[in-house]
Amino acid sequence: MKIGILGQGKWGKTIKKLLAENGHEPLGFHHTDNTWEQQLDCLCIAIPVQHIRQTLHRFPNPECPVISLSKGLEITTGKRVTEIIKDVWKNENVGALSGPTFSEEILAGLPAAAVVSSEKEALGIFFQNIFHSRTFRVYRTTDLVGLELGGALKNVYAIAGGLCYGLALGENAHASLLTRSLAEMTRLGVAAGGKAETFFGLSGVGDLFLTASSMKSRNFRLGMRIASGIPLTKALSMESTVIEGYPTAFSVHKSALFSKQKKPVADEIYKILYEGKNIQASVMDLLRRQVGEED
């Protein structure tokens, strides 16, 4: 099949190689282009979330299924990527791919697993068949809301993981932080219409544990750098691409969907990033919270 890839960054090029190995004809499109060279059978979106809306406005609806490979929430609206696609192109044949997938390892042919999702079962199968390979195992779910939110929210908690490591709080603290972060992610995702079980899969706990524990993660590195005393503005500028956890933390804090949900870790990350709160003060405030049943 002819499969377009909008976005030629590291992840876009990784998916292009994977698709070619699967026998497809991948066609790369830079985000500054404004047209499709030919009719496509499928289009992948692989550009930073905060640039997706303005980029899609430059292109016509490709009139084919569209799958998001990007993880995050639009900072101005709090919308998921498939919602942005529907807004701009009025295309209802949408889906998303998510999971614990570092580009470098996939390019090296190392084994990995991910999940594709569409609210339409047949479309989910279509996407699954495109990406699944000998070394890239692909599952599917119809919980598009849960899958996209898992991929977006884990970026916020990956920053927290980096802070924990940067402050040398220990392995006990890190394990506890990730466990409570997963509980928060699940709570927020269910409040927005996702299914709890989705957050205990690859697009939830799998992606969280990977990105909140590894220096290969931009969000984790941001937390580490802030913890080491590097000013936020400089820490953000040290990456060549958008650190999605930064705008997503803002979206989570401002979203009416999450306003009544208990989210102490996400709240503290927002205060550190946007209000300049002292990191040690945030740690102490989390530890001093009233105890209760595990939820």
mmCIF file of C-alpha atoms in Angstrom:
data_model
loop_
_atom_site.group_PDB
_atom_site.id
_atom_site.type_symbol
_atom_site.label_atom_id
_atom_site.label_comp_id
_atom_site.label_asym_id
_atom_site.label_seq_id
_atom_site.Cartn_x
_atom_site.Cartn_y
_atom_site.Cartn_z
ATOM 1 C CA MET A 1 0.000 0.000 0.000
ATOM 2 C CA LYS A 2 0.989 3.633 -0.485
ATOM 3 C CA ILE A 3 1.285 5.052 3.019
ATOM 4 C CA GLY A 4 2.053 8.717 3.588
ATOM 5 C CA ILE A 5 4.026 9.881 6.609
ATOM 6 C CA LEU A 6 3.480 13.530 7.482
ATOM 7 C CA GLY A 7 6.556 14.492 9.471
ATOM 8 C CA GLN A 8 10.145 13.543 8.743
ATOM 9 C CA GLY A 9 11.667 13.674 12.201
ATOM 10 C CA LYS A 10 13.237 10.684 13.958
ATOM 11 C CA TRP A 11 9.931 8.932 14.649
ATOM 12 C CA GLY A 12 8.599 9.549 11.153
ATOM 13 C CA LYS A 13 11.739 8.099 9.599
ATOM 14 C CA THR A 14 11.609 5.121 11.959
ATOM 15 C CA ILE A 15 8.055 4.306 10.921
ATOM 16 C CA LYS A 16 9.002 4.804 7.269
ATOM 17 C CA LYS A 17 11.693 2.126 7.599
ATOM 18 C CA LEU A 18 9.324 -0.217 9.422
ATOM 19 C CA LEU A 19 6.631 0.158 6.763
ATOM 20 C CA ALA A 20 9.119 -0.432 3.952
ATOM 21 C CA GLU A 21 10.286 -3.630 5.635
ATOM 22 C CA ASN A 22 6.635 -4.711 5.800
ATOM 23 C CA GLY A 23 6.395 -4.434 2.016
ATOM 24 C CA HIS A 24 4.547 -1.128 1.803
ATOM 25 C CA GLU A 25 5.472 1.970 -0.179
ATOM 26 C CA PRO A 26 6.027 4.710 2.418
ATOM 27 C CA LEU A 27 5.972 8.289 1.125
ATOM 28 C CA GLY A 28 7.447 10.974 3.356
ATOM 29 C CA PHE A 29 5.965 14.466 3.487
ATOM 30 C CA HIS A 30 7.590 17.406 5.248
ATOM 31 C CA HIS A 31 5.302 19.504 7.430
ATOM 32 C CA THR A 32 5.894 22.543 5.176
ATOM 33 C CA ASP A 33 4.530 20.783 2.056
ATOM 34 C CA ASN A 34 0.955 21.549 1.060
ATOM 35 C CA THR A 35 -0.274 18.708 -1.132
ATOM 36 C CA TRP A 36 -0.182 14.940 -1.626
ATOM 37 C CA GLU A 37 1.782 13.623 -4.603
ATOM 38 C CA GLN A 38 -0.719 10.836 -5.253
ATOM 39 C CA GLN A 39 -3.694 8.998 -3.804
ATOM 40 C CA LEU A 40 -2.789 7.397 -0.485
ATOM 41 C CA ASP A 41 -4.130 4.230 1.126
ATOM 42 C CA CYS A 42 -3.302 5.510 4.606
ATOM 43 C CA LEU A 43 -1.667 8.551 6.211
ATOM 44 C CA CYS A 44 0.452 8.632 9.370
ATOM 45 C CA ILE A 45 0.779 11.835 11.411
ATOM 46 C CA ALA A 46 4.235 12.038 13.009
ATOM 47 C CA ILE A 47 4.771 15.670 14.012
ATOM 48 C CA PRO A 48 4.769 17.392 17.425
ATOM 49 C CA VAL A 49 1.239 17.785 18.753
ATOM 50 C CA GLN A 50 1.485 21.549 19.198
ATOM 51 C CA HIS A 51 2.104 21.979 15.445
ATOM 52 C CA ILE A 52 -0.481 19.535 14.138
ATOM 53 C CA ARG A 53 -3.491 21.839 13.739
ATOM 54 C CA GLN A 54 -1.630 24.533 11.789
ATOM 55 C CA THR A 55 0.070 21.880 9.653
ATOM 56 C CA LEU A 56 -3.180 20.102 8.755
ATOM 57 C CA HIS A 57 -4.674 23.411 7.651
ATOM 58 C CA ARG A 58 -1.997 23.531 4.920
ATOM 59 C CA PHE A 59 -3.015 20.148 3.506
ATOM 60 C CA PRO A 60 -6.261 18.899 1.950
ATOM 61 C CA ASN A 61 -8.094 15.973 3.520
ATOM 62 C CA PRO A 62 -6.266 12.920 2.081
ATOM 63 C CA GLU A 63 -9.576 11.034 1.852
ATOM 64 C CA CYS A 64 -8.032 7.920 3.396
ATOM 65 C CA PRO A 65 -7.675 6.483 6.919
ATOM 66 C CA VAL A 66 -5.418 8.636 9.136
ATOM 67 C CA ILE A 67 -3.454 7.338 12.126
ATOM 68 C CA SER A 68 -1.720 9.464 14.734
ATOM 69 C CA LEU A 69 1.789 8.499 15.844
ATOM 70 C CA SER A 70 2.070 11.609 18.050
ATOM 71 C CA LYS A 71 1.538 11.687 21.818
ATOM 72 C CA GLY A 72 0.237 14.727 23.651
ATOM 73 C CA LEU A 73 -2.631 17.151 24.153
ATOM 74 C CA GLU A 74 -3.059 20.430 22.307
ATOM 75 C CA ILE A 75 -2.144 23.126 24.798
ATOM 76 C CA THR A 76 -4.791 25.640 23.685
ATOM 77 C CA THR A 77 -7.735 23.210 23.658
ATOM 78 C CA GLY A 78 -6.664 20.090 25.561
ATOM 79 C CA LYS A 79 -7.750 18.006 22.568
ATOM 80 C CA ARG A 80 -6.316 14.664 21.520
ATOM 81 C CA VAL A 81 -4.693 14.316 18.096
ATOM 82 C CA THR A 82 -7.584 12.393 16.524
ATOM 83 C CA GLU A 83 -9.932 15.150 17.703
ATOM 84 C CA ILE A 84 -7.745 17.715 15.941
ATOM 85 C CA ILE A 85 -7.813 15.639 12.742
ATOM 86 C CA LYS A 86 -11.612 15.485 12.888
ATOM 87 C CA ASP A 87 -11.796 19.231 13.547
ATOM 88 C CA VAL A 88 -9.640 20.254 10.597
ATOM 89 C CA TRP A 89 -10.288 17.589 7.969
ATOM 90 C CA LYS A 90 -13.700 16.286 9.088
ATOM 91 C CA ASN A 91 -12.181 12.836 8.583
ATOM 92 C CA GLU A 92 -13.856 10.205 10.767
ATOM 93 C CA ASN A 93 -11.600 7.313 9.715
ATOM 94 C CA VAL A 94 -8.978 7.968 12.363
ATOM 95 C CA GLY A 95 -6.902 6.023 14.823
ATOM 96 C CA ALA A 96 -3.722 6.154 16.880
ATOM 97 C CA LEU A 97 -0.653 4.054 17.647
ATOM 98 C CA SER A 98 0.971 4.167 21.072
ATOM 99 C CA GLY A 99 3.174 2.158 23.390
ATOM 100 C CA PRO A 100 6.724 1.896 24.809
ATOM 101 C CA THR A 101 8.620 2.566 21.592
ATOM 102 C CA PHE A 102 11.995 4.293 21.483
ATOM 103 C CA SER A 103 13.017 5.008 17.878
ATOM 104 C CA GLU A 104 16.626 3.943 18.258
ATOM 105 C CA GLU A 105 15.741 0.417 19.314
ATOM 106 C CA ILE A 106 13.152 -0.089 16.576
ATOM 107 C CA LEU A 107 15.647 1.149 13.974
ATOM 108 C CA ALA A 108 18.120 -1.396 15.330
ATOM 109 C CA GLY A 109 15.608 -4.183 14.785
ATOM 110 C CA LEU A 110 15.164 -4.882 18.496
ATOM 111 C CA PRO A 111 11.807 -6.342 19.554
ATOM 112 C CA ALA A 112 9.035 -3.991 20.656
ATOM 113 C CA ALA A 113 5.271 -3.951 21.067
ATOM 114 C CA ALA A 114 2.627 -1.283 20.615
ATOM 115 C CA VAL A 115 -1.129 -0.845 20.362
ATOM 116 C CA VAL A 116 -3.266 0.633 17.598
ATOM 117 C CA SER A 117 -6.737 1.946 18.235
ATOM 118 C CA SER A 118 -9.783 3.065 16.353
ATOM 119 C CA GLU A 119 -13.362 3.248 17.543
ATOM 120 C CA LYS A 120 -14.159 1.238 14.397
ATOM 121 C CA GLU A 121 -13.072 -2.383 14.829
ATOM 122 C CA ALA A 122 -12.446 -2.951 11.113
ATOM 123 C CA LEU A 123 -10.252 0.135 10.925
ATOM 124 C CA GLY A 124 -8.285 -1.036 13.937
ATOM 125 C CA ILE A 125 -7.583 -4.322 12.168
ATOM 126 C CA PHE A 126 -6.536 -2.380 9.050
ATOM 127 C CA PHE A 127 -3.987 -0.362 11.064
ATOM 128 C CA GLN A 128 -2.789 -3.451 12.936
ATOM 129 C CA ASN A 129 -2.041 -5.304 9.711
ATOM 130 C CA ILE A 130 -0.057 -2.344 8.365
ATOM 131 C CA PHE A 131 2.352 -2.081 11.292
ATOM 132 C CA HIS A 132 2.668 -5.595 12.715
ATOM 133 C CA SER A 133 5.941 -7.323 11.876
ATOM 134 C CA ARG A 134 8.315 -10.016 13.075
ATOM 135 C CA THR A 135 9.987 -7.680 15.583
ATOM 136 C CA PHE A 136 7.235 -5.076 16.077
ATOM 137 C CA ARG A 137 4.264 -6.776 17.720
ATOM 138 C CA VAL A 138 1.031 -4.778 17.420
ATOM 139 C CA TYR A 139 -2.094 -5.259 19.510
ATOM 140 C CA ARG A 140 -5.355 -3.339 19.087
ATOM 141 C CA THR A 141 -8.165 -1.805 21.132
ATOM 142 C CA THR A 142 -11.317 0.170 20.402
ATOM 143 C CA ASP A 143 -10.613 2.454 23.384
ATOM 144 C CA LEU A 144 -9.222 5.363 21.383
ATOM 145 C CA VAL A 145 -9.732 7.858 24.227
ATOM 146 C CA GLY A 146 -7.825 5.722 26.719
ATOM 147 C CA LEU A 147 -5.003 4.925 24.311
ATOM 148 C CA GLU A 148 -4.404 8.554 23.343
ATOM 149 C CA LEU A 149 -4.654 9.824 26.905
ATOM 150 C CA GLY A 150 -2.227 7.183 28.143
ATOM 151 C CA GLY A 151 0.326 8.290 25.561
ATOM 152 C CA ALA A 152 -0.201 11.944 26.437
ATOM 153 C CA LEU A 153 -0.430 11.823 30.228
ATOM 154 C CA LYS A 154 2.598 9.593 30.743
ATOM 155 C CA ASN A 155 4.755 12.470 29.444
ATOM 156 C CA VAL A 156 3.834 14.553 32.497
ATOM 157 C CA TYR A 157 4.716 11.730 34.862
ATOM 158 C CA ALA A 158 7.932 11.025 32.967
ATOM 159 C CA ILE A 159 9.044 14.522 33.998
ATOM 160 C CA ALA A 160 8.260 13.539 37.594
ATOM 161 C CA GLY A 161 10.348 10.391 37.152
ATOM 162 C CA GLY A 162 13.291 12.483 35.998
ATOM 163 C CA LEU A 163 12.897 14.807 38.962
ATOM 164 C CA CYS A 164 12.911 11.831 41.318
ATOM 165 C CA TYR A 165 16.142 10.473 39.837
ATOM 166 C CA GLY A 166 17.726 13.908 39.661
ATOM 167 C CA LEU A 167 17.041 14.510 43.334
ATOM 168 C CA ALA A 168 18.490 11.069 44.204
ATOM 169 C CA LEU A 169 15.371 10.133 46.175
ATOM 170 C CA GLY A 170 16.063 6.428 45.718
ATOM 171 C CA GLU A 171 14.551 3.391 44.006
ATOM 172 C CA ASN A 172 11.814 3.014 46.626
ATOM 173 C CA ALA A 173 10.601 6.533 45.949
ATOM 174 C CA HIS A 174 10.775 6.039 42.190
ATOM 175 C CA ALA A 175 8.711 2.840 42.289
ATOM 176 C CA SER A 176 6.163 4.478 44.572
ATOM 177 C CA LEU A 177 5.981 7.548 42.328
ATOM 178 C CA LEU A 178 5.325 5.514 39.181
ATOM 179 C CA THR A 179 2.671 3.433 40.922
ATOM 180 C CA ARG A 180 0.809 6.511 42.152
ATOM 181 C CA SER A 181 1.279 8.173 38.761
ATOM 182 C CA LEU A 182 -0.381 5.189 37.113
ATOM 183 C CA ALA A 183 -3.296 5.532 39.516
ATOM 184 C CA GLU A 184 -3.618 9.207 38.548
ATOM 185 C CA MET A 185 -3.391 8.482 34.832
ATOM 186 C CA THR A 186 -6.122 5.887 35.132
ATOM 187 C CA ARG A 187 -8.355 8.189 37.166
ATOM 188 C CA LEU A 188 -7.990 11.020 34.665
ATOM 189 C CA GLY A 189 -8.441 8.734 31.684
ATOM 190 C CA VAL A 190 -11.632 7.175 33.015
ATOM 191 C CA ALA A 191 -13.021 10.629 33.826
ATOM 192 C CA ALA A 192 -12.488 11.569 30.167
ATOM 193 C CA GLY A 193 -14.241 8.463 28.860
ATOM 194 C CA GLY A 194 -11.422 5.940 28.625
ATOM 195 C CA LYS A 195 -11.404 2.417 30.049
ATOM 196 C CA ALA A 196 -9.378 1.622 33.164
ATOM 197 C CA GLU A 197 -7.957 -1.573 31.659
ATOM 198 C CA THR A 198 -6.353 0.381 28.810
ATOM 199 C CA PHE A 199 -4.051 2.098 31.288
ATOM 200 C CA PHE A 200 -2.765 -1.260 32.479
ATOM 201 C CA GLY A 201 -1.604 -2.115 28.971
ATOM 202 C CA LEU A 202 1.202 -1.067 26.656
ATOM 203 C CA SER A 203 -0.133 2.440 25.991
ATOM 204 C CA GLY A 204 -0.482 3.101 29.727
ATOM 205 C CA VAL A 205 1.764 1.408 32.247
ATOM 206 C CA GLY A 206 4.126 0.148 29.526
ATOM 207 C CA ASP A 207 4.809 3.592 28.109
ATOM 208 C CA LEU A 208 4.897 5.183 31.572
ATOM 209 C CA PHE A 209 7.487 2.814 33.000
ATOM 210 C CA LEU A 210 9.704 3.205 29.936
ATOM 211 C CA THR A 211 9.651 6.985 29.615
ATOM 212 C CA ALA A 212 9.723 7.730 33.339
ATOM 213 C CA SER A 213 12.855 5.631 33.854
ATOM 214 C CA SER A 214 15.161 6.232 30.896
ATOM 215 C CA MET A 215 17.543 8.945 29.748
ATOM 216 C CA LYS A 216 16.354 8.182 26.205
ATOM 217 C CA SER A 217 13.135 9.998 27.150
ATOM 218 C CA ARG A 218 13.076 13.766 26.517
ATOM 219 C CA ASN A 219 10.569 14.252 29.318
ATOM 220 C CA PHE A 220 12.685 12.270 31.778
ATOM 221 C CA ARG A 221 15.756 14.306 30.786
ATOM 222 C CA LEU A 222 13.831 17.533 31.397
ATOM 223 C CA GLY A 223 13.046 16.427 34.939
ATOM 224 C CA MET A 224 16.661 15.410 35.549
ATOM 225 C CA ARG A 225 17.955 18.755 34.314
ATOM 226 C CA ILE A 226 15.542 20.819 36.381
ATOM 227 C CA ALA A 227 16.444 18.761 39.455
ATOM 228 C CA SER A 228 20.123 19.492 38.827
ATOM 229 C CA GLY A 229 19.426 23.222 38.977
ATOM 230 C CA ILE A 230 19.289 24.051 35.261
ATOM 231 C CA PRO A 231 16.709 26.819 34.681
ATOM 232 C CA LEU A 232 13.528 25.636 32.961
ATOM 233 C CA THR A 233 13.973 27.824 29.864
ATOM 234 C CA LYS A 234 17.485 26.495 29.295
ATOM 235 C CA ALA A 235 16.437 22.915 30.009
ATOM 236 C CA LEU A 236 13.673 23.153 27.405
ATOM 237 C CA SER A 237 16.065 24.617 24.831
ATOM 238 C CA MET A 238 18.491 21.716 25.237
ATOM 239 C CA GLU A 239 16.200 19.500 23.127
ATOM 240 C CA SER A 240 15.812 19.932 19.381
ATOM 241 C CA THR A 241 12.131 18.965 19.426
ATOM 242 C CA VAL A 242 9.124 19.718 21.619
ATOM 243 C CA ILE A 243 9.074 18.108 25.063
ATOM 244 C CA GLU A 244 5.393 17.153 25.031
ATOM 245 C CA GLY A 245 5.088 16.760 28.796
ATOM 246 C CA TYR A 246 5.549 20.497 29.237
ATOM 247 C CA PRO A 247 2.449 21.686 27.295
ATOM 248 C CA THR A 248 0.491 18.604 28.384
ATOM 249 C CA ALA A 249 0.991 19.520 32.048
ATOM 250 C CA PHE A 250 -0.639 22.867 31.265
ATOM 251 C CA SER A 251 -3.516 21.195 29.376
ATOM 252 C CA VAL A 252 -4.203 18.773 32.231
ATOM 253 C CA HIS A 253 -4.241 21.586 34.772
ATOM 254 C CA LYS A 254 -6.592 23.782 32.737
ATOM 255 C CA SER A 255 -8.931 21.107 31.341
ATOM 256 C CA ALA A 256 -12.474 21.055 32.704
ATOM 257 C CA LEU A 257 -12.426 17.278 32.158
ATOM 258 C CA PHE A 258 -9.892 16.854 34.932
ATOM 259 C CA SER A 259 -10.739 19.751 37.251
ATOM 260 C CA LYS A 260 -12.595 17.620 39.825
ATOM 261 C CA GLN A 261 -10.162 14.697 39.755
ATOM 262 C CA LYS A 262 -7.523 14.016 42.398
ATOM 263 C CA LYS A 263 -4.158 14.436 40.679
ATOM 264 C CA PRO A 264 -1.537 15.545 43.222
ATOM 265 C CA VAL A 265 1.523 14.531 41.184
ATOM 266 C CA ALA A 266 0.313 16.261 38.016
ATOM 267 C CA ASP A 267 -0.625 19.329 40.072
ATOM 268 C CA GLU A 268 2.869 19.566 41.532
ATOM 269 C CA ILE A 269 4.494 19.160 38.102
ATOM 270 C CA TYR A 270 2.340 22.032 36.831
ATOM 271 C CA LYS A 271 3.354 24.226 39.782
ATOM 272 C CA ILE A 272 7.042 23.475 39.242
ATOM 273 C CA LEU A 273 6.902 24.155 35.497
ATOM 274 C CA TYR A 274 4.495 27.094 35.353
ATOM 275 C CA GLU A 275 4.562 28.696 38.800
ATOM 276 C CA GLY A 276 8.214 28.226 39.670
ATOM 277 C CA LYS A 277 7.523 26.222 42.815
ATOM 278 C CA ASN A 278 10.559 24.882 44.619
ATOM 279 C CA ILE A 279 11.034 21.193 43.805
ATOM 280 C CA GLN A 280 11.875 20.183 47.364
ATOM 281 C CA ALA A 281 8.736 21.965 48.563
ATOM 282 C CA SER A 282 6.700 19.945 46.062
ATOM 283 C CA VAL A 283 8.235 16.710 47.342
ATOM 284 C CA MET A 284 7.421 17.607 50.938
ATOM 285 C CA ASP A 285 3.858 18.621 50.058
ATOM 286 C CA LEU A 286 3.309 15.254 48.377
ATOM 287 C CA LEU A 287 4.712 13.363 51.362
ATOM 288 C CA ARG A 288 2.643 15.367 53.867
ATOM 289 C CA ARG A 289 -0.679 14.691 52.148
ATOM 290 C CA GLN A 290 -3.329 13.097 54.341
ATOM 291 C CA VAL A 291 -3.110 9.316 54.275
ATOM 292 C CA GLY A 292 -6.015 7.092 53.292
ATOM 293 C CA GLU A 293 -6.933 3.937 51.408
ATOM 294 C CA GLU A 294 -4.999 3.064 48.279
ATOM 295 C CA ASP A 295 -7.048 4.098 45.273
#
